[in-house]
GROMACS .gro file of C-alpha atoms in nm:
model
  429
    1GLN     CA    1   0.000   0.000   0.000
    2ALA     CA    2   0.288   0.236   0.077
    3GLN     CA    3   0.441   0.168  -0.265
    4VAL     CA    4   0.109   0.241  -0.439
    5ALA     CA    5   0.071   0.570  -0.250
    6SER     CA    6   0.429   0.671  -0.326
    7ALA     CA    7   0.391   0.597  -0.698
    8ALA     CA    8   0.060   0.787  -0.716
    9LEU     CA    9   0.217   1.087  -0.541
   10ALA     CA   10   0.512   1.088  -0.780
   11MET     CA   11   0.277   1.105  -1.079
   12ARG     CA   12   0.120   1.432  -0.965
   13PRO     CA   13   0.225   1.752  -1.143
   14GLY     CA   14   0.573   1.841  -1.031
   15GLY     CA   15   0.663   1.479  -0.959
   16ALA     CA   16   0.920   1.263  -1.135
   17SER     CA   17   0.961   1.318  -1.508
   18SER     CA   18   0.945   0.954  -1.618
   19SER     CA   19   0.565   0.938  -1.602
   20ASN     CA   20   0.532   0.634  -1.830
   21GLN     CA   21   0.757   0.423  -1.612
   22LEU     CA   22   0.580   0.542  -1.298
   23ALA     CA   23   0.242   0.459  -1.452
   24GLN     CA   24   0.360   0.105  -1.522
   25GLU     CA   25   0.498   0.067  -1.169
   26LEU     CA   26   0.173   0.200  -1.023
   27ALA     CA   27  -0.036  -0.042  -1.228
   28MET     CA   28   0.185  -0.338  -1.131
   29SER     CA   29   0.175  -0.241  -0.763
   30ARG     CA   30  -0.202  -0.213  -0.767
   31ARG     CA   31  -0.240  -0.552  -0.934
   32LEU     CA   32  -0.005  -0.707  -0.678
   33LEU     CA   33  -0.194  -0.543  -0.390
   34LEU     CA   34  -0.526  -0.668  -0.529
   35HIS     CA   35  -0.384  -1.018  -0.574
   36LEU     CA   36  -0.240  -1.034  -0.223
   37SER     CA   37  -0.544  -0.891  -0.049
   38GLY     CA   38  -0.791  -1.097  -0.254
   39PRO     CA   39  -1.163  -1.110  -0.196
   40PRO     CA   40  -1.296  -1.151   0.158
   41SER     CA   41  -1.281  -1.513   0.266
   42ALA     CA   42  -1.445  -1.709   0.542
   43GLN     CA   43  -1.116  -1.896   0.603
   44SER     CA   44  -0.897  -1.809   0.895
   45PRO     CA   45  -0.532  -1.712   0.824
   46ASP     CA   46  -0.413  -2.058   0.935
   47GLU     CA   47  -0.665  -2.231   0.709
   48HIS     CA   48  -0.564  -2.007   0.419
   49ARG     CA   49  -0.194  -2.093   0.466
   50ALA     CA   50  -0.277  -2.464   0.485
   51ALA     CA   51  -0.476  -2.441   0.162
   52LEU     CA   52  -0.187  -2.266  -0.013
   53ALA     CA   53   0.056  -2.532   0.112
   54ALA     CA   54  -0.171  -2.808  -0.021
   55ARG     CA   55  -0.193  -2.636  -0.361
   56ARG     CA   56   0.185  -2.605  -0.369
   57GLU     CA   57   0.226  -2.977  -0.292
   58ARG     CA   58  -0.016  -3.071  -0.571
   59ALA     CA   59   0.161  -2.844  -0.818
   60LEU     CA   60   0.497  -3.000  -0.735
   61GLU     CA   61   0.361  -3.352  -0.765
   62ALA     CA   62   0.206  -3.264  -1.103
   63GLN     CA   63   0.556  -3.179  -1.225
   64GLY     CA   64   0.703  -3.502  -1.091
   65LEU     CA   65   0.854  -3.330  -0.788
   66LEU     CA   66   0.843  -3.369  -0.415
   67SER     CA   67   0.892  -3.085  -0.173
   68HIS     CA   68   1.159  -3.103   0.093
   69SER     CA   69   0.901  -3.156   0.365
   70SER     CA   70   0.776  -3.481   0.210
   71THR     CA   71   1.110  -3.614   0.082
   72VAL     CA   72   1.217  -3.793   0.400
   73GLU     CA   73   0.869  -3.937   0.455
   74VAL     CA   74   0.858  -4.083   0.104
   75LEU     CA   75   1.211  -4.221   0.120
   76ASP     CA   76   1.127  -4.393   0.447
   77ARG     CA   77   0.859  -4.590   0.262
   78GLU     CA   78   1.050  -4.659  -0.058
   79GLN     CA   79   1.418  -4.750  -0.043
   80VAL     CA   80   1.450  -4.951  -0.364
   81THR     CA   81   1.363  -4.723  -0.657
   82PRO     CA   82   1.651  -4.507  -0.790
   83TYR     CA   83   1.595  -4.133  -0.773
   84LEU     CA   84   1.753  -3.797  -0.850
   85MET     CA   85   1.799  -3.516  -0.596
   86ASN     CA   86   1.899  -3.162  -0.686
   87MET     CA   87   2.231  -3.012  -0.581
   88SER     CA   88   2.283  -2.644  -0.507
   89ASP     CA   89   2.528  -2.397  -0.357
   90ASP     CA   90   2.244  -2.286  -0.128
   91ALA     CA   91   2.196  -2.514   0.172
   92HIS     CA   92   1.823  -2.426   0.183
   93LEU     CA   93   1.769  -2.539  -0.178
   94ALA     CA   94   1.993  -2.848  -0.195
   95GLY     CA   95   1.785  -3.165  -0.181
   96CYS     CA   96   1.449  -2.989  -0.216
   97LEU     CA   97   1.360  -3.160  -0.546
   98LEU     CA   98   1.330  -3.534  -0.594
   99TYR     CA   99   1.250  -3.734  -0.909
  100TYR     CA  100   1.190  -4.110  -0.903
  101LEU     CA  101   1.312  -4.324  -1.193
  102HIS     CA  102   1.042  -4.589  -1.208
  103PRO     CA  103   1.149  -4.936  -1.329
  104GLY     CA  104   1.083  -5.017  -1.693
  105LYS     CA  105   0.996  -4.658  -1.782
  106VAL     CA  106   1.181  -4.400  -1.989
  107THR     CA  107   1.219  -4.073  -1.796
  108ALA     CA  108   1.251  -3.788  -2.047
  109VAL     CA  109   1.446  -3.476  -1.951
  110GLY     CA  110   1.410  -3.145  -2.136
  111SER     CA  111   1.218  -2.824  -2.179
  112ALA     CA  112   0.925  -2.986  -2.360
  113ALA     CA  113   0.595  -2.968  -2.177
  114GLY     CA  114   0.552  -3.346  -2.173
  115SER     CA  115   0.891  -3.422  -2.017
  116ALA     CA  116   0.885  -3.629  -1.698
  117ILE     CA  117   1.159  -3.400  -1.566
  118PRO     CA  118   1.078  -3.057  -1.713
  119ILE     CA  119   1.373  -2.818  -1.698
  120ALA     CA  120   1.371  -2.465  -1.836
  121GLY     CA  121   1.695  -2.275  -1.858
  122LEU     CA  122   2.012  -2.205  -2.045
  123GLY     CA  123   2.130  -2.485  -2.275
  124ILE     CA  124   1.816  -2.699  -2.232
  125PRO     CA  125   1.662  -2.819  -2.563
  126PRO     CA  126   1.311  -2.969  -2.579
  127HIS     CA  127   1.458  -3.320  -2.550
  128LEU     CA  128   1.787  -3.314  -2.364
  129CYS     CA  129   1.824  -3.679  -2.267
  130SER     CA  130   1.638  -3.973  -2.117
  131LEU     CA  131   1.704  -4.202  -1.821
  132VAL     CA  132   1.608  -4.570  -1.810
  133ASN     CA  133   1.579  -4.778  -1.493
  134ARG     CA  134   1.594  -5.142  -1.600
  135ASP     CA  135   1.566  -5.337  -1.277
  136ASN     CA  136   1.630  -5.088  -0.991
  137VAL     CA  137   2.000  -5.170  -1.018
  138ARG     CA  138   2.101  -5.079  -1.373
  139VAL     CA  139   2.032  -4.719  -1.473
  140SER     CA  140   2.145  -4.575  -1.806
  141LEU     CA  141   2.141  -4.234  -1.971
  142HIS     CA  142   2.063  -4.190  -2.341
  143ARG     CA  143   2.165  -3.873  -2.523
  144PRO     CA  144   2.030  -3.777  -2.866
  145GLU     CA  145   2.246  -3.632  -3.138
  146GLY     CA  146   2.325  -3.263  -3.102
  147THR     CA  147   2.352  -3.251  -2.723
  148GLN     CA  148   2.712  -3.367  -2.689
  149ARG     CA  149   2.816  -3.118  -2.423
  150SER     CA  150   2.472  -3.034  -2.285
  151VAL     CA  151   2.477  -3.332  -2.048
  152LEU     CA  152   2.776  -3.397  -1.823
  153VAL     CA  153   2.821  -3.701  -1.602
  154ASN     CA  154   3.068  -3.625  -1.323
  155GLY     CA  155   3.195  -3.343  -1.544
  156GLU     CA  156   3.252  -3.567  -1.847
  157ALA     CA  157   3.078  -3.512  -2.180
  158LEU     CA  158   2.911  -3.798  -2.368
  159LEU     CA  159   3.078  -3.762  -2.706
  160GLY     CA  160   3.025  -3.962  -3.022
  161ASN     CA  161   2.799  -3.952  -3.325
  162GLY     CA  162   2.432  -4.034  -3.293
  163LEU     CA  163   2.288  -4.168  -2.972
  164ALA     CA  164   2.526  -4.204  -2.680
  165ASP     CA  165   2.452  -4.435  -2.386
  166ARG     CA  166   2.614  -4.427  -2.047
  167GLU     CA  167   2.567  -4.670  -1.760
  168LEU     CA  168   2.528  -4.474  -1.439
  169SER     CA  169   2.637  -4.554  -1.085
  170ASN     CA  170   2.519  -4.457  -0.741
  171GLY     CA  171   2.640  -4.108  -0.650
  172ASP     CA  172   2.692  -3.989  -1.009
  173ARG     CA  173   2.647  -3.617  -1.068
  174LEU     CA  174   2.438  -3.519  -1.370
  175PHE     CA  175   2.469  -3.165  -1.503
  176PHE     CA  176   2.179  -3.068  -1.732
  177GLY     CA  177   2.269  -2.776  -1.959
  178ARG     CA  178   2.346  -2.475  -1.742
  179ALA     CA  179   2.027  -2.503  -1.544
  180LEU     CA  180   2.038  -2.790  -1.294
  181MET     CA  181   2.272  -3.036  -1.128
  182MET     CA  182   2.138  -3.357  -0.976
  183ARG     CA  183   2.279  -3.652  -0.787
  184LEU     CA  184   2.173  -4.006  -0.870
  185GLN     CA  185   2.094  -4.240  -0.585
  186VAL     CA  186   2.062  -4.612  -0.656
  187PRO     CA  187   1.978  -4.770  -0.318
  188LEU     CA  188   2.046  -5.130  -0.424
  189GLN     CA  189   2.389  -5.037  -0.564
  190ALA     CA  190   2.464  -4.850  -0.242
  191ALA     CA  191   2.363  -5.153  -0.035
  192VAL     CA  192   2.599  -5.382  -0.229
  193ALA     CA  193   2.884  -5.135  -0.197
  194THR     CA  194   2.823  -5.098   0.176
  195ILE     CA  195   2.830  -5.475   0.230
  196ASP     CA  196   3.147  -5.515   0.025
  197GLU     CA  197   3.334  -5.228   0.184
  198GLU     CA  198   3.213  -5.225   0.544
  199SER     CA  199   2.967  -5.448   0.723
  200SER     CA  200   2.616  -5.578   0.677
  201GLU     CA  201   2.510  -5.378   0.984
  202ASP     CA  202   2.534  -5.055   0.784
  203ALA     CA  203   2.361  -5.195   0.477
  204GLY     CA  204   2.022  -5.088   0.607
  205GLN     CA  205   2.134  -4.723   0.591
  206ALA     CA  206   2.229  -4.750   0.223
  207GLY     CA  207   1.877  -4.668   0.106
  208ARG     CA  208   1.865  -4.350   0.307
  209PRO     CA  209   1.895  -4.017   0.122
  210PRO     CA  210   2.240  -3.857   0.111
  211GLN     CA  211   2.343  -3.620   0.385
  212PRO     CA  212   2.278  -3.250   0.314
  213GLU     CA  213   2.654  -3.190   0.289
  214ALA     CA  214   2.673  -3.432  -0.006
  215LEU     CA  215   2.422  -3.221  -0.201
  216LEU     CA  216   2.593  -2.889  -0.136
  217LEU     CA  217   2.813  -2.733  -0.405
  218ARG     CA  218   3.095  -2.562  -0.220
  219GLU     CA  219   3.349  -2.480  -0.491
  220GLY     CA  220   3.135  -2.315  -0.758
  221VAL     CA  221   3.235  -2.406  -1.113
  222ARG     CA  222   3.496  -2.651  -0.983
  223ASP     CA  223   3.218  -2.883  -0.861
  224LEU     CA  224   3.093  -2.922  -1.219
  225LEU     CA  225   3.425  -3.019  -1.376
  226PRO     CA  226   3.611  -3.350  -1.408
  227GLU     CA  227   3.900  -3.381  -1.165
  228PRO     CA  228   4.234  -3.414  -1.348
  229PRO     CA  229   4.513  -3.637  -1.213
  230ARG     CA  230   4.736  -3.475  -0.954
  231HIS     CA  231   5.051  -3.579  -1.137
  232ALA     CA  232   5.051  -3.558  -1.516
  233ASN     CA  233   5.394  -3.620  -1.664
  234ALA     CA  234   5.267  -3.608  -2.022
  235PHE     CA  235   5.003  -3.380  -2.168
  236ASN     CA  236   4.816  -3.678  -2.313
  237GLN     CA  237   4.710  -3.760  -1.957
  238LEU     CA  238   4.515  -3.432  -1.949
  239ARG     CA  239   4.344  -3.459  -2.289
  240PRO     CA  240   4.046  -3.665  -2.160
  241TYR     CA  241   3.967  -3.382  -1.915
  242MET     CA  242   3.926  -3.123  -2.193
  243LYS     CA  243   3.635  -3.280  -2.383
  244HIS     CA  244   3.353  -3.130  -2.177
  245SER     CA  245   3.406  -2.776  -2.310
  246ASP     CA  246   3.404  -2.639  -2.665
  247SER     CA  247   3.638  -2.356  -2.570
  248LEU     CA  248   3.881  -2.584  -2.388
  249SER     CA  249   3.894  -2.837  -2.672
  250GLU     CA  250   4.008  -2.563  -2.908
  251LEU     CA  251   4.310  -2.486  -2.688
  252GLN     CA  252   4.474  -2.828  -2.688
  253LEU     CA  253   4.773  -2.722  -2.904
  254TYR     CA  254   4.839  -2.410  -2.694
  255MET     CA  255   4.803  -2.602  -2.370
  256GLU     CA  256   5.039  -2.874  -2.489
  257ASP     CA  257   5.305  -2.610  -2.560
  258LEU     CA  258   5.255  -2.451  -2.216
  259HIS     CA  259   5.267  -2.787  -2.040
  260CYS     CA  260   5.624  -2.837  -2.156
  261LYS     CA  261   5.737  -2.497  -2.026
  262LEU     CA  262   5.583  -2.501  -1.678
  263GLU     CA  263   5.668  -2.701  -1.372
  264SER     CA  264   5.442  -2.995  -1.298
  265ASN     CA  265   5.256  -2.829  -1.006
  266ARG     CA  266   5.222  -2.495  -1.184
  267SER     CA  267   5.106  -2.665  -1.504
  268LEU     CA  268   4.832  -2.851  -1.317
  269ALA     CA  269   4.721  -2.533  -1.137
  270PHE     CA  270   4.702  -2.346  -1.466
  271PHE     CA  271   4.509  -2.632  -1.627
  272CYS     CA  272   4.249  -2.625  -1.348
  273THR     CA  273   4.214  -2.246  -1.384
  274LEU     CA  274   4.176  -2.286  -1.760
  275GLN     CA  275   3.907  -2.550  -1.708
  276GLU     CA  276   3.701  -2.311  -1.498
  277ALA     CA  277   3.758  -2.016  -1.734
  278CYS     CA  278   3.650  -2.213  -2.043
  279MET     CA  279   3.336  -2.334  -1.863
  280LEU     CA  280   3.244  -1.969  -1.803
  281ILE     CA  281   3.334  -1.875  -2.160
  282ASP     CA  282   3.095  -2.143  -2.289
  283GLU     CA  283   2.820  -2.004  -2.066
  284ALA     CA  284   2.878  -1.649  -2.193
  285ASN     CA  285   2.856  -1.773  -2.553
  286LEU     CA  286   2.531  -1.957  -2.480
  287ILE     CA  287   2.376  -1.646  -2.322
  288THR     CA  288   2.495  -1.428  -2.612
  289LEU     CA  289   2.342  -1.668  -2.863
  290GLU     CA  290   2.010  -1.656  -2.676
  291VAL     CA  291   1.998  -1.280  -2.606
  292ARG     CA  292   2.183  -1.122  -2.901
  293PRO     CA  293   2.205  -1.376  -3.185
  294GLU     CA  294   2.215  -1.104  -3.451
  295ASP     CA  295   2.539  -0.957  -3.307
  296ARG     CA  296   2.741  -1.272  -3.392
  297ILE     CA  297   2.979  -1.215  -3.098
  298HIS     CA  298   3.182  -1.509  -2.977
  299PHE     CA  299   3.408  -1.503  -2.670
  300GLU     CA  300   3.745  -1.679  -2.669
  301ILE     CA  301   4.034  -1.733  -2.430
  302GLU     CA  302   4.375  -1.594  -2.506
  303PHE     CA  303   4.702  -1.637  -2.315
  304VAL     CA  304   4.942  -1.370  -2.202
  305TRP     CA  305   5.278  -1.528  -2.264
  306ASP     CA  306   5.424  -1.400  -1.940
  307ILE     CA  307   5.360  -1.747  -1.800
  308TYR     CA  308   5.561  -1.695  -1.483
  309ARG     CA  309   5.324  -1.443  -1.329
  310GLY     CA  310   5.222  -1.504  -0.969
  311ARG     CA  311   4.848  -1.560  -1.021
  312MET     CA  312   4.715  -1.805  -1.274
  313GLU     CA  313   4.426  -1.573  -1.364
  314ASP     CA  314   4.675  -1.306  -1.479
  315ILE     CA  315   4.782  -1.527  -1.769
  316LEU     CA  316   4.430  -1.530  -1.916
  317MET     CA  317   4.261  -1.270  -2.134
  318VAL     CA  318   3.917  -1.285  -2.293
  319ARG     CA  319   3.845  -1.142  -2.634
  320GLY     CA  320   3.507  -1.089  -2.795
  321MET     CA  321   3.517  -1.165  -3.168
  322TRP     CA  322   3.268  -1.050  -3.429
  323TYR     CA  323   3.232  -1.303  -3.709
  324PRO     CA  324   3.078  -1.226  -4.050
  325ARG     CA  325   2.784  -1.425  -4.181
  326ALA     CA  326   2.856  -1.730  -4.392
  327GLU     CA  327   2.695  -1.570  -4.698
  328GLU     CA  328   2.935  -1.276  -4.672
  329GLY     CA  329   3.220  -1.504  -4.773
  330SER     CA  330   3.548  -1.595  -4.607
  331SER     CA  331   3.729  -1.290  -4.741
  332LYS     CA  332   3.598  -1.075  -4.458
  333ALA     CA  333   3.806  -1.135  -4.146
  334ALA     CA  334   3.670  -1.150  -3.792
  335ASP     CA  335   3.711  -0.837  -3.582
  336VAL     CA  336   3.803  -0.804  -3.216
  337VAL     CA  337   3.532  -0.598  -3.044
  338HIS     CA  338   3.635  -0.651  -2.681
  339TYR     CA  339   3.956  -0.731  -2.499
  340TRP     CA  340   3.902  -0.793  -2.128
  341ALA     CA  341   4.106  -0.912  -1.835
  342TYR     CA  342   3.971  -1.237  -1.694
  343SER     CA  343   3.846  -1.062  -1.380
  344LYS     CA  344   3.654  -0.806  -1.587
  345PHE     CA  345   3.502  -1.083  -1.797
  346CYS     CA  346   3.374  -1.251  -1.479
  347GLU     CA  347   3.204  -0.924  -1.381
  348ARG     CA  348   3.045  -0.895  -1.725
  349LEU     CA  349   2.926  -1.256  -1.706
  350GLU     CA  350   2.737  -1.178  -1.385
  351MET     CA  351   2.560  -0.897  -1.570
  352MET     CA  352   2.484  -1.131  -1.862
  353ARG     CA  353   2.323  -1.376  -1.621
  354ASP     CA  354   2.104  -1.097  -1.483
  355VAL     CA  355   2.000  -1.002  -1.837
  356TYR     CA  356   1.914  -1.362  -1.923
  357GLY     CA  357   1.715  -1.397  -1.601
  358SER     CA  358   1.520  -1.077  -1.674
  359LEU     CA  359   1.434  -1.196  -2.022
  360ARG     CA  360   1.312  -1.531  -1.893
  361GLU     CA  361   1.107  -1.390  -1.607
  362GLU     CA  362   0.974  -1.066  -1.754
  363GLY     CA  363   1.004  -1.123  -2.128
  364CYS     CA  364   1.192  -0.798  -2.186
  365TRP     CA  365   1.514  -0.619  -2.105
  366LEU     CA  366   1.530  -0.239  -2.111
  367GLY     CA  367   1.908  -0.199  -2.091
  368ARG     CA  368   1.999  -0.301  -2.445
  369ASP     CA  369   2.261  -0.069  -2.603
  370ASP     CA  370   2.276   0.135  -2.283
  371PRO     CA  371   2.653   0.160  -2.224
  372MET     CA  372   2.598   0.156  -1.847
  373LEU     CA  373   2.367  -0.145  -1.839
  374ASP     CA  374   2.454  -0.353  -2.145
  375PRO     CA  375   2.735  -0.600  -2.065
  376TRP     CA  376   2.807  -0.648  -2.437
  377THR     CA  377   2.898  -0.282  -2.488
  378GLU     CA  378   3.187  -0.076  -2.360
  379ALA     CA  379   3.117   0.264  -2.203
  380SER     CA  380   3.341   0.550  -2.318
  381LEU     CA  381   3.441   0.854  -2.113
  382VAL     CA  382   3.185   1.063  -2.302
  383ASP     CA  383   2.910   0.812  -2.212
  384VAL     CA  384   3.002   0.835  -1.844
  385GLN     CA  385   3.006   1.216  -1.850
  386GLN     CA  386   2.667   1.234  -2.024
  387ARG     CA  387   2.513   0.992  -1.779
  388LEU     CA  388   2.648   1.185  -1.479
  389LEU     CA  389   2.518   1.511  -1.624
  390SER     CA  390   2.172   1.367  -1.687
  391LEU     CA  391   2.160   1.233  -1.330
  392VAL     CA  392   2.257   1.569  -1.185
  393VAL     CA  393   1.993   1.749  -1.392
  394ALA     CA  394   1.723   1.496  -1.296
  395GLU     CA  395   1.815   1.524  -0.928
  396ARG     CA  396   1.794   1.904  -0.935
  397ARG     CA  397   1.456   1.890  -1.107
  398ARG     CA  398   1.322   1.657  -0.842
  399ALA     CA  399   1.454   1.878  -0.562
  400ALA     CA  400   1.321   2.204  -0.710
  401PRO     CA  401   0.964   2.321  -0.630
  402ALA     CA  402   0.703   2.290  -0.901
  403PRO     CA  403   0.733   2.588  -1.145
  404PRO     CA  404   0.429   2.801  -1.232
  405SER     CA  405   0.275   2.789  -1.577
  406ALA     CA  406   0.514   2.865  -1.863
  407PRO     CA  407   0.386   3.217  -1.968
  408LEU     CA  408   0.377   3.343  -1.608
  409PHE     CA  409   0.719   3.194  -1.536
  410ASP     CA  410   0.872   3.363  -1.843
  411ALA     CA  411   0.729   3.699  -1.739
  412VAL     CA  412   0.856   3.666  -1.382
  413GLU     CA  413   1.198   3.561  -1.504
  414ALA     CA  414   1.217   3.852  -1.752
  415ALA     CA  415   1.121   4.098  -1.479
  416ALA     CA  416   1.385   3.957  -1.245
  417VAL     CA  417   1.655   3.987  -1.513
  418ALA     CA  418   1.555   4.347  -1.593
  419ALA     CA  419   1.558   4.442  -1.228
  420ALA     CA  420   1.900   4.288  -1.179
  421ALA     CA  421   2.035   4.474  -1.483
  422ALA     CA  422   1.903   4.807  -1.355
  423ALA     CA  423   2.060   4.747  -1.015
  424GLY     CA  424   2.392   4.637  -1.165
  425THR     CA  425   2.383   4.297  -0.996
  426PRO     CA  426   2.416   3.952  -1.160
  427PRO     CA  427   2.086   3.807  -1.278
  428PRO     CA  428   1.937   3.532  -1.058
  429VAL     CA  429   2.010   3.173  -1.159
   0.00000   0.00000   0.00000
């Protein structure tokens, strides 16, 4: 109610100048207030909250999900069927979603409305992959052609032409596009492993859900990547850990040259940094393709050949390349439109994520081509000066009292200037 009153007050004569934006905000606030207040109901507040909770549970179940409150209860009853639980860097969100993989059924994953596991987000096609539970012990993942690096199992891509199958194991991490990471639990596999490794006394705990700590992503991008060997004497030992990323696969020749020039520990540290950087580069390219496909901008990693710098990140640079259309011919070379330090690129990527989120949630983004808000543009000194000047002018207009009508104001101003000239004093400002 306070927001509605404030917006209505600002729209009065003499209020803020951006009346169209204020009108939209006022309309949205009124709709939200009407929705939250709702019509008078005979239900008590407790009954209303219980009804909302029941509707939420039904909506989750309709999407094949279980809320966190019912997860433990369900798993207490059913400790045989394999299932997926979501992973997150937020302890309150990790383990809140649960999908069962029912025996003998194909569980489709994708953005299509009929998917058993519907996922909407970056890098998610209508049919991303499918999971098959054969007998509650053997679970496999099937990937269609064209989604080679859209599904990662423990950070590894499923490469190959046509359909690619992968037998999964208890505890595997499945990374779907750039939208969701889930952990596979196969209770019967866990029970066998517990009996083999420890004692039959602990086998009864094998069907229990994983501890919250096992579902928490603590290291950011590092949690999504395959772990390279700690000691790699030859570069060929690192090649299998470069297949998950398009950007990283393109750098194999450069990385092989660097591997020979760096010490073993420093080479491994740089390789891990490069893994993370290329994962972020791929994400930036996906967002750019979704948000600004007509710009034809592609981000790439470049090395600074001062390879003995203290920090690994200082060796990396990111360049944004503009590529001509295929019909324009190969005679036209690609142009470099941006050259950023790796730290600056990470800042721009955060802005790109915000833009993508706004487009998905609101269907529009008002900051396009604004040098202060558009992460794909570079603000010049003139842009900064103009923006500062416009802010100062807008602030002074808001602080000044409402002027009288234009003819009267001109007459008063002319009289004040004439009086100042007659008195020999500077005219009023």
